[in-house]
Short mmCIF file of C-alpha atoms in Angstrom, two decimals:
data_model
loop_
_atom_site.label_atom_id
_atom_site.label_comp_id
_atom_site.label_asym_id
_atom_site.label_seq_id
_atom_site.Cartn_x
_atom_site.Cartn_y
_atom_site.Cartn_z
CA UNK A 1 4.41 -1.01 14.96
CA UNK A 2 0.98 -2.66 14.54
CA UNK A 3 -1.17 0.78 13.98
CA UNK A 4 -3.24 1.00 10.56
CA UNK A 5 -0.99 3.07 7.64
CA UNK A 6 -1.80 4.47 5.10
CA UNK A 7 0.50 4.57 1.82
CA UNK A 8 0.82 6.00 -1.45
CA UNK A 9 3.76 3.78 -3.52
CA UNK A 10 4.02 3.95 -7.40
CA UNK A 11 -0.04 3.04 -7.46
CA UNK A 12 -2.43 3.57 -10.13
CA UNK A 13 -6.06 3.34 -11.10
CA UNK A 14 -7.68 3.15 -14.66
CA UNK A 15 -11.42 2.55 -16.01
CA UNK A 16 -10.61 -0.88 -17.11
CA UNK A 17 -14.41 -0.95 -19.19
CA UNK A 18 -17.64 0.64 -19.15
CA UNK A 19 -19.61 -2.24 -20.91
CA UNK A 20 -23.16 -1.95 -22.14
CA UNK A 21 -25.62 -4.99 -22.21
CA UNK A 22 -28.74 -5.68 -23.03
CA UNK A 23 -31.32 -8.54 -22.89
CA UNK A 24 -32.82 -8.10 -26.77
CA UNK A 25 -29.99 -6.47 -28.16
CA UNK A 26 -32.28 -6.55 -31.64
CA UNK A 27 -35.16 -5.28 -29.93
CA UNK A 28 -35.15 -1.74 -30.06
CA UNK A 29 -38.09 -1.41 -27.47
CA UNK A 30 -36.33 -3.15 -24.95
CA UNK A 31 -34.30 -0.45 -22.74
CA UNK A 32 -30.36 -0.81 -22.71
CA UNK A 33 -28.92 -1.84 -19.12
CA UNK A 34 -25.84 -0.11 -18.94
CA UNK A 35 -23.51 -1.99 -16.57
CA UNK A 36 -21.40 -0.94 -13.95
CA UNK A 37 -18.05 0.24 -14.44
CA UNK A 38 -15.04 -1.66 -13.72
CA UNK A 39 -12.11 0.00 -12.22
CA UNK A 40 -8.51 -1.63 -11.66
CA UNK A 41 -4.96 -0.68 -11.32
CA UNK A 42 -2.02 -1.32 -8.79
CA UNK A 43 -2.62 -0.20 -4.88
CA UNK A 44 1.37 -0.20 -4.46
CA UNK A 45 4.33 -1.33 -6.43
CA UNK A 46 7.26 -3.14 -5.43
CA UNK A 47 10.70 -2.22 -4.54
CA UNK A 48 9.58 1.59 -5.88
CA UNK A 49 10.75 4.67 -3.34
CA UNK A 50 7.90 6.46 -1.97
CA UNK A 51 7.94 10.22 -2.08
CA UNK A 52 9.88 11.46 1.28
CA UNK A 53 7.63 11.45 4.37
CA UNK A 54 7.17 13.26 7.02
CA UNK A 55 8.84 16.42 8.11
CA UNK A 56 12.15 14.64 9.29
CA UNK A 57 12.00 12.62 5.93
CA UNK A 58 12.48 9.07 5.33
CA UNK A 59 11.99 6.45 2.28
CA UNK A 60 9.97 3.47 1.59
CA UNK A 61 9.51 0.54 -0.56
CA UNK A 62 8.02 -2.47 -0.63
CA UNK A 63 9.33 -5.97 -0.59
CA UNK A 64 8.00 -8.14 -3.61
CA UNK A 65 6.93 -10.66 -1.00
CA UNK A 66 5.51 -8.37 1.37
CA UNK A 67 1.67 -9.27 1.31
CA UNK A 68 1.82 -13.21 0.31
CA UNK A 69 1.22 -14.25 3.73
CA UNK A 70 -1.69 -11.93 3.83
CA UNK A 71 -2.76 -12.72 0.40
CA UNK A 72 -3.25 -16.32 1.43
CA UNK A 73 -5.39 -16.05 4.38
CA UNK A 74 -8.22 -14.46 1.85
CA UNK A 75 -8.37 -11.08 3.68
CA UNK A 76 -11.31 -8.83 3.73
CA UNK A 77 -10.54 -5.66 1.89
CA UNK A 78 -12.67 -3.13 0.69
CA UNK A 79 -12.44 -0.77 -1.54
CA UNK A 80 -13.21 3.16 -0.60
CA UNK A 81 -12.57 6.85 -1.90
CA UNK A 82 -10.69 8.79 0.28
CA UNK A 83 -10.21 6.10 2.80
CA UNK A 84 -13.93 7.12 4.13
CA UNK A 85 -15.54 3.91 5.46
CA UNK A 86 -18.79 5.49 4.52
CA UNK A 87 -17.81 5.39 0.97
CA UNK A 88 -17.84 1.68 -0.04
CA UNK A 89 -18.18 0.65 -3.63
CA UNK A 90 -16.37 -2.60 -3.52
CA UNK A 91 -15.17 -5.67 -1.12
CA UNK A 92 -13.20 -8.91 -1.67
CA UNK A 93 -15.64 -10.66 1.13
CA UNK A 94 -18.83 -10.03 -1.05
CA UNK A 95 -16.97 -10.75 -4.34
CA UNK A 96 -16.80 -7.30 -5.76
CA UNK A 97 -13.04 -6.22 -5.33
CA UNK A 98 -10.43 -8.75 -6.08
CA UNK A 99 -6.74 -8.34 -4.73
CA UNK A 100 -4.15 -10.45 -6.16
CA UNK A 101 -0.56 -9.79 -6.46
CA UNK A 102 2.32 -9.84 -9.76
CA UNK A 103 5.52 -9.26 -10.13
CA UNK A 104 5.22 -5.68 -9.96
CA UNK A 105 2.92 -4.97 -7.45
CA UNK A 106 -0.37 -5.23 -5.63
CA UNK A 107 -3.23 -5.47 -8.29
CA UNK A 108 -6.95 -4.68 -7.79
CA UNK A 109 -9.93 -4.68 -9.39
CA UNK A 110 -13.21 -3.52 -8.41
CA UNK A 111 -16.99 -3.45 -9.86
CA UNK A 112 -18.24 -0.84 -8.92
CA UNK A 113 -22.52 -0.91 -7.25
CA UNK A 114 -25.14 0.90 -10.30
CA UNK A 115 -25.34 4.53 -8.23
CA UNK A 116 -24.55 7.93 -8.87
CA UNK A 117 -22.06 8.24 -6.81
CA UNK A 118 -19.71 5.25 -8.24
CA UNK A 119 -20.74 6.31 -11.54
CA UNK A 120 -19.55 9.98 -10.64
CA UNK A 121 -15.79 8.63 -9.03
CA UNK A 122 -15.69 6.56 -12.70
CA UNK A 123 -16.46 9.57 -14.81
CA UNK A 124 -13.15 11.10 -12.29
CA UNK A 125 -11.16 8.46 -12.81
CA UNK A 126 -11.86 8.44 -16.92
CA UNK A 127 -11.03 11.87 -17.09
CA UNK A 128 -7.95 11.86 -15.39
CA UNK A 129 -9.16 14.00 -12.03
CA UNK A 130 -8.41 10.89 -10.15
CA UNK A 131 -5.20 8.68 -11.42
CA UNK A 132 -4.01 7.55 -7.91
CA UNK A 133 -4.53 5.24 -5.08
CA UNK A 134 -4.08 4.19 -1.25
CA UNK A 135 -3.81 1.42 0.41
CA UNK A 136 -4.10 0.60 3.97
CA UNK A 137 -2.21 -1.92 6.51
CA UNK A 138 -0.40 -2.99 9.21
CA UNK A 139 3.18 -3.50 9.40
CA UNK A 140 4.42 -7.11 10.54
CA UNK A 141 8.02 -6.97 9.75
CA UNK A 142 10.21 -3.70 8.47
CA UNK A 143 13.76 -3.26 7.85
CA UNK A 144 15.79 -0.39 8.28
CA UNK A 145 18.76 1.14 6.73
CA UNK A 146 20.26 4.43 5.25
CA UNK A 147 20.72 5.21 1.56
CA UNK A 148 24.28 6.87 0.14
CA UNK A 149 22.86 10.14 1.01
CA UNK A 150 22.02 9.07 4.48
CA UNK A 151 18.61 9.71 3.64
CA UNK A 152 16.75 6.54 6.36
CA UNK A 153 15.10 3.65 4.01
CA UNK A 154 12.51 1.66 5.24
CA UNK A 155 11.78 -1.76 3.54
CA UNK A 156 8.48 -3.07 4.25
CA UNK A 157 8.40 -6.83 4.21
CA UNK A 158 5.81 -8.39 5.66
CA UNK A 159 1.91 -6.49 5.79
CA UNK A 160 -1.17 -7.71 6.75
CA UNK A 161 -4.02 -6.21 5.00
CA UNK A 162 -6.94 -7.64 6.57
CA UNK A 163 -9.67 -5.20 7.25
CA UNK A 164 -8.01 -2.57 5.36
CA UNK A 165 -8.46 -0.50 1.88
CA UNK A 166 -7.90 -0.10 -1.17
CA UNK A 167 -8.80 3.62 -2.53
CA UNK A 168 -9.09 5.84 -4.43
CA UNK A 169 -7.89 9.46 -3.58
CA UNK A 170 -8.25 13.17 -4.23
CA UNK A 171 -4.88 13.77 -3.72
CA UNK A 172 -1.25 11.82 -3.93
CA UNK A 173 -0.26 12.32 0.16
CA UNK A 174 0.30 10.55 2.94
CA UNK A 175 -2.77 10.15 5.00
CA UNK A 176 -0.68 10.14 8.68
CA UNK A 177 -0.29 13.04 11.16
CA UNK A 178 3.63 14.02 11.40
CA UNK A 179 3.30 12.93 14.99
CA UNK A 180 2.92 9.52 13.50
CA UNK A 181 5.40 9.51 11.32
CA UNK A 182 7.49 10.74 13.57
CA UNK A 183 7.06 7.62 15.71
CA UNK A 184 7.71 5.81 12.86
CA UNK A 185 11.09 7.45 12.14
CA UNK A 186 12.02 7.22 15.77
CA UNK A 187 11.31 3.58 15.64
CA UNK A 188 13.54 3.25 12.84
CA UNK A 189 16.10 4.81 14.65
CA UNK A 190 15.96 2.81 17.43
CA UNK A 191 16.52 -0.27 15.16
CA UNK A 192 19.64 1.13 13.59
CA UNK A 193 21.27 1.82 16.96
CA UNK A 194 20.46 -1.66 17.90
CA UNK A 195 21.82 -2.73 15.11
CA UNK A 196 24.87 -0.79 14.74
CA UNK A 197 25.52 -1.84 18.20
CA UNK A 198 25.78 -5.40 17.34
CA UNK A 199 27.55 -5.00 14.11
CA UNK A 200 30.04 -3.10 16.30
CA UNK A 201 29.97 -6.08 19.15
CA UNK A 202 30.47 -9.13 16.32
CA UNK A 203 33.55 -7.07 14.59
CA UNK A 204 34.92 -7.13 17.80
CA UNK A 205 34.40 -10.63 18.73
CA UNK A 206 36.06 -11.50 14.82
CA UNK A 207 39.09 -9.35 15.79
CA UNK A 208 39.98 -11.14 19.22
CA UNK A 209 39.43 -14.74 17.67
CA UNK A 210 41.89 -13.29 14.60
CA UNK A 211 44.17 -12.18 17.76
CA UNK A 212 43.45 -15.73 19.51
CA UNK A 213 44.76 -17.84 16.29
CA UNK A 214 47.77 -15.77 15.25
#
């Protein structure tokens, strides 16, 4: 499971500030530079149940340790709308997006570039037409297991994020195709089997040593 996914996990985005500036702030001839806004938020939180996905259904959540390894290797992350790599307003390479993580989540912040266009997605986001965000990645390490409903969990623990996105988005879905997720579930399926299989195998090896020593 190393394809690029997209996910949607308790995230948020805000207008953090809109500041104004100016070079003679007594001069009343001189023309106000308004700067660019600054956006920020959590891409994902952690140990928060997605929304079900895909048509067979399954959970996720994300380990609180999940993107350290990541994290430390500096990756190169930009920030986009819609996941469109034509629509670029911010990345951690050139010093405009910063990704960091607490103990609730994956935390961004962007600056967004002086065009309409960014200036038009902060207006969205100040208003309330945009309140959510994606982020993109590649799954290193997953667990698998079923809740008391037997609903299938999926615990994501270790993501690499390199060359992937934050964004911001239109609406709060799943960006995959349900053939996708459908591998995923199937892959998830296959893990529990394997598993179960060797739970099954040690109990038995525990009951013939038991046998062995009485």
């Amino acid at each position: 499971m190393n394809q690029l996914e997209h996910r949607i996990i308790g995230s948020s985005i805000r207008l953090l500030e809109a500041r104004d500036s100016s070079s003679a702030a007594n001069d009343s001839s001189t023309a106000k530079l308004v700067a660019a806004p600054r956006l920020g938020g959590y891409a994902a939180r952690f140990l928060t149940r997605s929304l079900p996905l895909g048509f067979e259904q399954f959970y996720e959540q994300i380990d609180p340790q999940a993107f350290d390894e990541s994290l430390a290797k500096q990756p190169d992350i930009r920030f986009t709308l819609n996941h469109d790599p034509s629509r670029i307003f911010g990345r951690t390479r050139a010093g405009t997006l910063q990704v960091s993580r607490d103990d609730n989540g994956l935390l961004f912040e962007v600056d967004l570039p002086h065009t309409d266009e960014a200036r038009t997605l902060a207006t969205a986001i100040e208003r309330g037409d945009i309140s959510q965000c994606s982020f993109a990645f590649r799954t290193l390490q997953d667990d698998w297991s079923t809740d008391e409903s037997g609903m299938l969990v999926r615990t994501l623990l270790r993501l690499d994020i390199n060359n992937g996105d934050v964004s911001a988005v239109t609406y709060p879905a799943y960006e995959q195709t349900e053939v996708e997720v459908r591998s995923i579930i199937e892959y998830g399926r296959e893990r529990l089997a394997v598993r179960g299989w060797q739970r099954a195998a040690s109990a038995r090896v525990r009951q013939l040593l038991l046998a062995e020593v009485e």
